[in-house]
PDB file of C-alpha atoms in Angstrom:
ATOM      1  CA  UNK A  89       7.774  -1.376 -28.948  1.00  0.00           C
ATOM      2  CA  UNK A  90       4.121   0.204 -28.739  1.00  0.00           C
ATOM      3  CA  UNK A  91       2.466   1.507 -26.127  1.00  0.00           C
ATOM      4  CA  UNK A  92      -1.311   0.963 -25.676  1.00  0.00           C
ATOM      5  CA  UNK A  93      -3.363   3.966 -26.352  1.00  0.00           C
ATOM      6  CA  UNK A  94      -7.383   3.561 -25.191  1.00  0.00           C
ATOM      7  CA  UNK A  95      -7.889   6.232 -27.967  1.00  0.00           C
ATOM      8  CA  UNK A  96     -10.318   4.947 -31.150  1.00  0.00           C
ATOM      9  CA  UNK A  97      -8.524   7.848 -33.068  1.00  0.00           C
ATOM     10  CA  UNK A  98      -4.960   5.543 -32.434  1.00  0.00           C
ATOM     11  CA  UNK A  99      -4.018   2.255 -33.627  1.00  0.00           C
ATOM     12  CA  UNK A 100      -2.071   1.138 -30.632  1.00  0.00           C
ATOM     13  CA  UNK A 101       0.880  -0.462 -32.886  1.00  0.00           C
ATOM     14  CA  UNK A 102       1.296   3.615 -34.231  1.00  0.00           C
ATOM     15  CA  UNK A 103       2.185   4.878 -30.789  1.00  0.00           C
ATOM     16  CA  UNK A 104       5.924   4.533 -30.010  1.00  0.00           C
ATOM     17  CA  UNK A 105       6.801   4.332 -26.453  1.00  0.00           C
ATOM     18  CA  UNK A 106       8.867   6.883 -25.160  1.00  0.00           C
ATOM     19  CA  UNK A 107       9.545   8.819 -21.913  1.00  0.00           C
ATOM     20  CA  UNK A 108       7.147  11.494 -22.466  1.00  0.00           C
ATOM     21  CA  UNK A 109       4.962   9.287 -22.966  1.00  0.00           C
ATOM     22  CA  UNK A 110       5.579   6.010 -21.170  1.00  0.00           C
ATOM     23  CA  UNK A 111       3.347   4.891 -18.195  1.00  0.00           C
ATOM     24  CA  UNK A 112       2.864   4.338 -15.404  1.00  0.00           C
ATOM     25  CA  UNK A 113       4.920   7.245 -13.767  1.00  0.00           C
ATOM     26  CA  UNK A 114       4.970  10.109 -11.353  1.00  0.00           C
ATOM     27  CA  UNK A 115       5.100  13.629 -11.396  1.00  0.00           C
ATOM     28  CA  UNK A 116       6.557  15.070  -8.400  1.00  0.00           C
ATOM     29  CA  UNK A 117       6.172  19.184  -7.518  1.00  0.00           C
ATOM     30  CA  UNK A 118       8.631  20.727  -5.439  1.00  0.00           C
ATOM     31  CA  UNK A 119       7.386  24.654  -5.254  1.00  0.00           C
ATOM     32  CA  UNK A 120       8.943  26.780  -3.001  1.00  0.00           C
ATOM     33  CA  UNK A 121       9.544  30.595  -2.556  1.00  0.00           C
ATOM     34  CA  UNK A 122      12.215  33.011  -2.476  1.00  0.00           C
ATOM     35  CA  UNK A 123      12.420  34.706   1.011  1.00  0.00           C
ATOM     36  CA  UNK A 124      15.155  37.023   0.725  1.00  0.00           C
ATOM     37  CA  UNK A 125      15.969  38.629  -3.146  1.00  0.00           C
ATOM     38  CA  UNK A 126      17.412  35.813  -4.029  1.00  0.00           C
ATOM     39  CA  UNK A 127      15.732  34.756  -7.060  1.00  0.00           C
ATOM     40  CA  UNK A 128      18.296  35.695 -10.120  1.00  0.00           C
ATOM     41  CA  UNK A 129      20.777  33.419  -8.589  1.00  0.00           C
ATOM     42  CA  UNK A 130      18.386  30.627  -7.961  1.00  0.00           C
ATOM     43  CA  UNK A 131      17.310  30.580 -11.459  1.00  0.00           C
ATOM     44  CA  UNK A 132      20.516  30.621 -12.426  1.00  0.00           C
ATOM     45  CA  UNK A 133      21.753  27.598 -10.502  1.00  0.00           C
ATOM     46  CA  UNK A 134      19.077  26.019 -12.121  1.00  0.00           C
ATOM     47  CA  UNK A 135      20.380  26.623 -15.390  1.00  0.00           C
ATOM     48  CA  UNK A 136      23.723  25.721 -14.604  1.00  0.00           C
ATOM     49  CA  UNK A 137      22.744  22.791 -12.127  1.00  0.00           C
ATOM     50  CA  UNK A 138      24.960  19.895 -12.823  1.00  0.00           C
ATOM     51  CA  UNK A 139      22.364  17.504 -13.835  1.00  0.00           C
ATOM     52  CA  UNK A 140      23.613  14.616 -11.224  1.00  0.00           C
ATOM     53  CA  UNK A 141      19.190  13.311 -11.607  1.00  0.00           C
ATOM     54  CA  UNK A 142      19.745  12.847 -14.890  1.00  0.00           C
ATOM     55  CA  UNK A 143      21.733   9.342 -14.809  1.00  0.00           C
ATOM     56  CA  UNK A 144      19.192   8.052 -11.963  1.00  0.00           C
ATOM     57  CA  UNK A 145      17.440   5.089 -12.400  1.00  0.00           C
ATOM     58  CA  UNK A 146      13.396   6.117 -13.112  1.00  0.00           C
ATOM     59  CA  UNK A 147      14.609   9.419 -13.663  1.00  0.00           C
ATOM     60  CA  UNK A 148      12.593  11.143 -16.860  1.00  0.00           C
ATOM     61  CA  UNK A 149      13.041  14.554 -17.078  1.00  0.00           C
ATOM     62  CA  UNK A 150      13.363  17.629 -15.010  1.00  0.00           C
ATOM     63  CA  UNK A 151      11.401  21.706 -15.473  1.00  0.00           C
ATOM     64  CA  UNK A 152      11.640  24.345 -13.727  1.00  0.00           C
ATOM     65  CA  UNK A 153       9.026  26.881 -14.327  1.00  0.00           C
ATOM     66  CA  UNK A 154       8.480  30.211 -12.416  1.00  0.00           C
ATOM     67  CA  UNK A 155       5.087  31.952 -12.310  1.00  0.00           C
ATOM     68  CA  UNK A 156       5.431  35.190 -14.181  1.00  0.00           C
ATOM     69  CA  UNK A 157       2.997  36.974 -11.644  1.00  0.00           C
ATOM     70  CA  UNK A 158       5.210  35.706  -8.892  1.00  0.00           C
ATOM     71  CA  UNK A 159       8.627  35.340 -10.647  1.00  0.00           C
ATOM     72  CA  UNK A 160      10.038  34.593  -6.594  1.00  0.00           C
ATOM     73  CA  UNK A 161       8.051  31.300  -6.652  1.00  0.00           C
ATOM     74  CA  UNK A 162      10.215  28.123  -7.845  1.00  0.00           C
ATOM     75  CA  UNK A 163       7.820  25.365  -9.580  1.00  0.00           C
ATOM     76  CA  UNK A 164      10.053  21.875  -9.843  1.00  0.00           C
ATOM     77  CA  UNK A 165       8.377  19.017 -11.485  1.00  0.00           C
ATOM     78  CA  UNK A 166      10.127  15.809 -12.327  1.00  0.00           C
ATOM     79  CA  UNK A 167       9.297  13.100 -14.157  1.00  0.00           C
ATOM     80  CA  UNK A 168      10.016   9.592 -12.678  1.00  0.00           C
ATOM     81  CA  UNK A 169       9.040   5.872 -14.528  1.00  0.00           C
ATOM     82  CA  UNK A 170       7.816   4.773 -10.389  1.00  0.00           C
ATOM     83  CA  UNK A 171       7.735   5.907  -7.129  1.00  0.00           C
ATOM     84  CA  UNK A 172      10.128   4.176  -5.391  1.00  0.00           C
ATOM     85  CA  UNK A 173      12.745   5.533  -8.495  1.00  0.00           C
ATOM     86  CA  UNK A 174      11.995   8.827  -7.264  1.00  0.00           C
ATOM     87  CA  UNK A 175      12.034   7.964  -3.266  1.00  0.00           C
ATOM     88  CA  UNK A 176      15.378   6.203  -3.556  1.00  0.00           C
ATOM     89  CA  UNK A 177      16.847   9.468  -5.209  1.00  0.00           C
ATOM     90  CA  UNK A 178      15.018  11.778  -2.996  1.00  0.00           C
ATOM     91  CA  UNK A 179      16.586   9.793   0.126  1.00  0.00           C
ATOM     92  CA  UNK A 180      20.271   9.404  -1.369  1.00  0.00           C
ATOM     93  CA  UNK A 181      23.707  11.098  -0.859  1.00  0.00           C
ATOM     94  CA  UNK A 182      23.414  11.894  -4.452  1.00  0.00           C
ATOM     95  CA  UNK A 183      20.416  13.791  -3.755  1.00  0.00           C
ATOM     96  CA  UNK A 184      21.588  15.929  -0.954  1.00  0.00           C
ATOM     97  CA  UNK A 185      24.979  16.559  -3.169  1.00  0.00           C
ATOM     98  CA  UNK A 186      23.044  17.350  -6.278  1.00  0.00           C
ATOM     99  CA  UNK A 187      21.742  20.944  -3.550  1.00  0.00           C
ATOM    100  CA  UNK A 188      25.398  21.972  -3.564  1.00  0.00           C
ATOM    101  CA  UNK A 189      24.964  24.916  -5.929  1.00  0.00           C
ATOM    102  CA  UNK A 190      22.239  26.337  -4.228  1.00  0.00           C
ATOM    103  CA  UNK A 191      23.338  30.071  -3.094  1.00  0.00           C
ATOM    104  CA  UNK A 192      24.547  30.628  -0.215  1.00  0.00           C
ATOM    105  CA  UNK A 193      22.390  32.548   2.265  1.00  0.00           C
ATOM    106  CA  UNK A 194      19.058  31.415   0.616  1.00  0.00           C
ATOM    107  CA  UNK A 195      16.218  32.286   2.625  1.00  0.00           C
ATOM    108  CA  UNK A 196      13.263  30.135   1.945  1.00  0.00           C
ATOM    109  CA  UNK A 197       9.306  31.661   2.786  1.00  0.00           C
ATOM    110  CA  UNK A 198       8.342  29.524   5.679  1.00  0.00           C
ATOM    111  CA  UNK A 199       5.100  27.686   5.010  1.00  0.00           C
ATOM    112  CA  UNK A 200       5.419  28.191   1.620  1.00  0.00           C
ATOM    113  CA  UNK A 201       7.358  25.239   0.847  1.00  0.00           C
ATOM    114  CA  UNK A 202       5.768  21.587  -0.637  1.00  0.00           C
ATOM    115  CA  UNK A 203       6.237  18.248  -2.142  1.00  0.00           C
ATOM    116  CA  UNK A 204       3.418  16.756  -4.157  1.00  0.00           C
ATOM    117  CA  UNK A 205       3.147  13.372  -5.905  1.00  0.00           C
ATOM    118  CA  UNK A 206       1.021  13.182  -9.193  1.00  0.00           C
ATOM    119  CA  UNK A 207       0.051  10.071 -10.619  1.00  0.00           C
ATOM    120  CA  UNK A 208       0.406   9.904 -14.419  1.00  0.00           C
ATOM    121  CA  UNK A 209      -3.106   9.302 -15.657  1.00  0.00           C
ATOM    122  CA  UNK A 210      -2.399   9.937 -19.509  1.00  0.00           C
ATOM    123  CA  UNK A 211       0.160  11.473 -21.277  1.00  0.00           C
TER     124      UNK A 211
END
């Protein structure tokens, strides 16, 4: 099925829908920061996270990106199809079981911790 594209470069029956691309949606940041030394065996939770999100409902796709100046600072964005996808998750069992394989003895940097909601405007 196409997706409308408000482009005159694009027919709108040439644009495939897809999850990248597929609207509306919501980007959500979690960024936090390392307190305590921590930060090899965060990152490597996150590679070996056991992708529980993946087979939510809404659910898109997940990154995890780390500022290279700042390589203690944890950017997570996710990629939901709605809001309420993404605020049943973040308020489920499955959600507070998915945090299992976070280290033990992780020190977060207080006030340095957020949640941020971005509406998709394009894609």
């Amino acid at each position: 099925m196409a997706t409308p594209f408000p482009s005159p470069h694009f027919a709108p029956e040439t644009i495939e829908a897809s999850p990248a691309n597929a609207l509306p949606g919501i980007v959500v940041l979690s960024k936090f920061v390392i307190a305590n030394g921590m930060t090899a065996a965060v990152k490597e939770a996150f590679r070996a996270r056991p992708h529980q999100v993946d087979q939510t409902a809404g659910f898109v796709r997940m990154e995890v990106l780390s500022p290279t100046d700042r390589p203690e600072e944890i950017w997570l964005f996710t990629w939901w199809s709605d809001r309420e996808s993404y605020r049943r998750w973040h308020h489920s069992h499955a959600y507070r079981d998915s945090h299992r394989g976070i280290p033990k003895g992780l020190k977060l940097a207080r006030g340095e911790t957020s949640i941020r909601e971005f509406e998709r405007v394009s894609g």
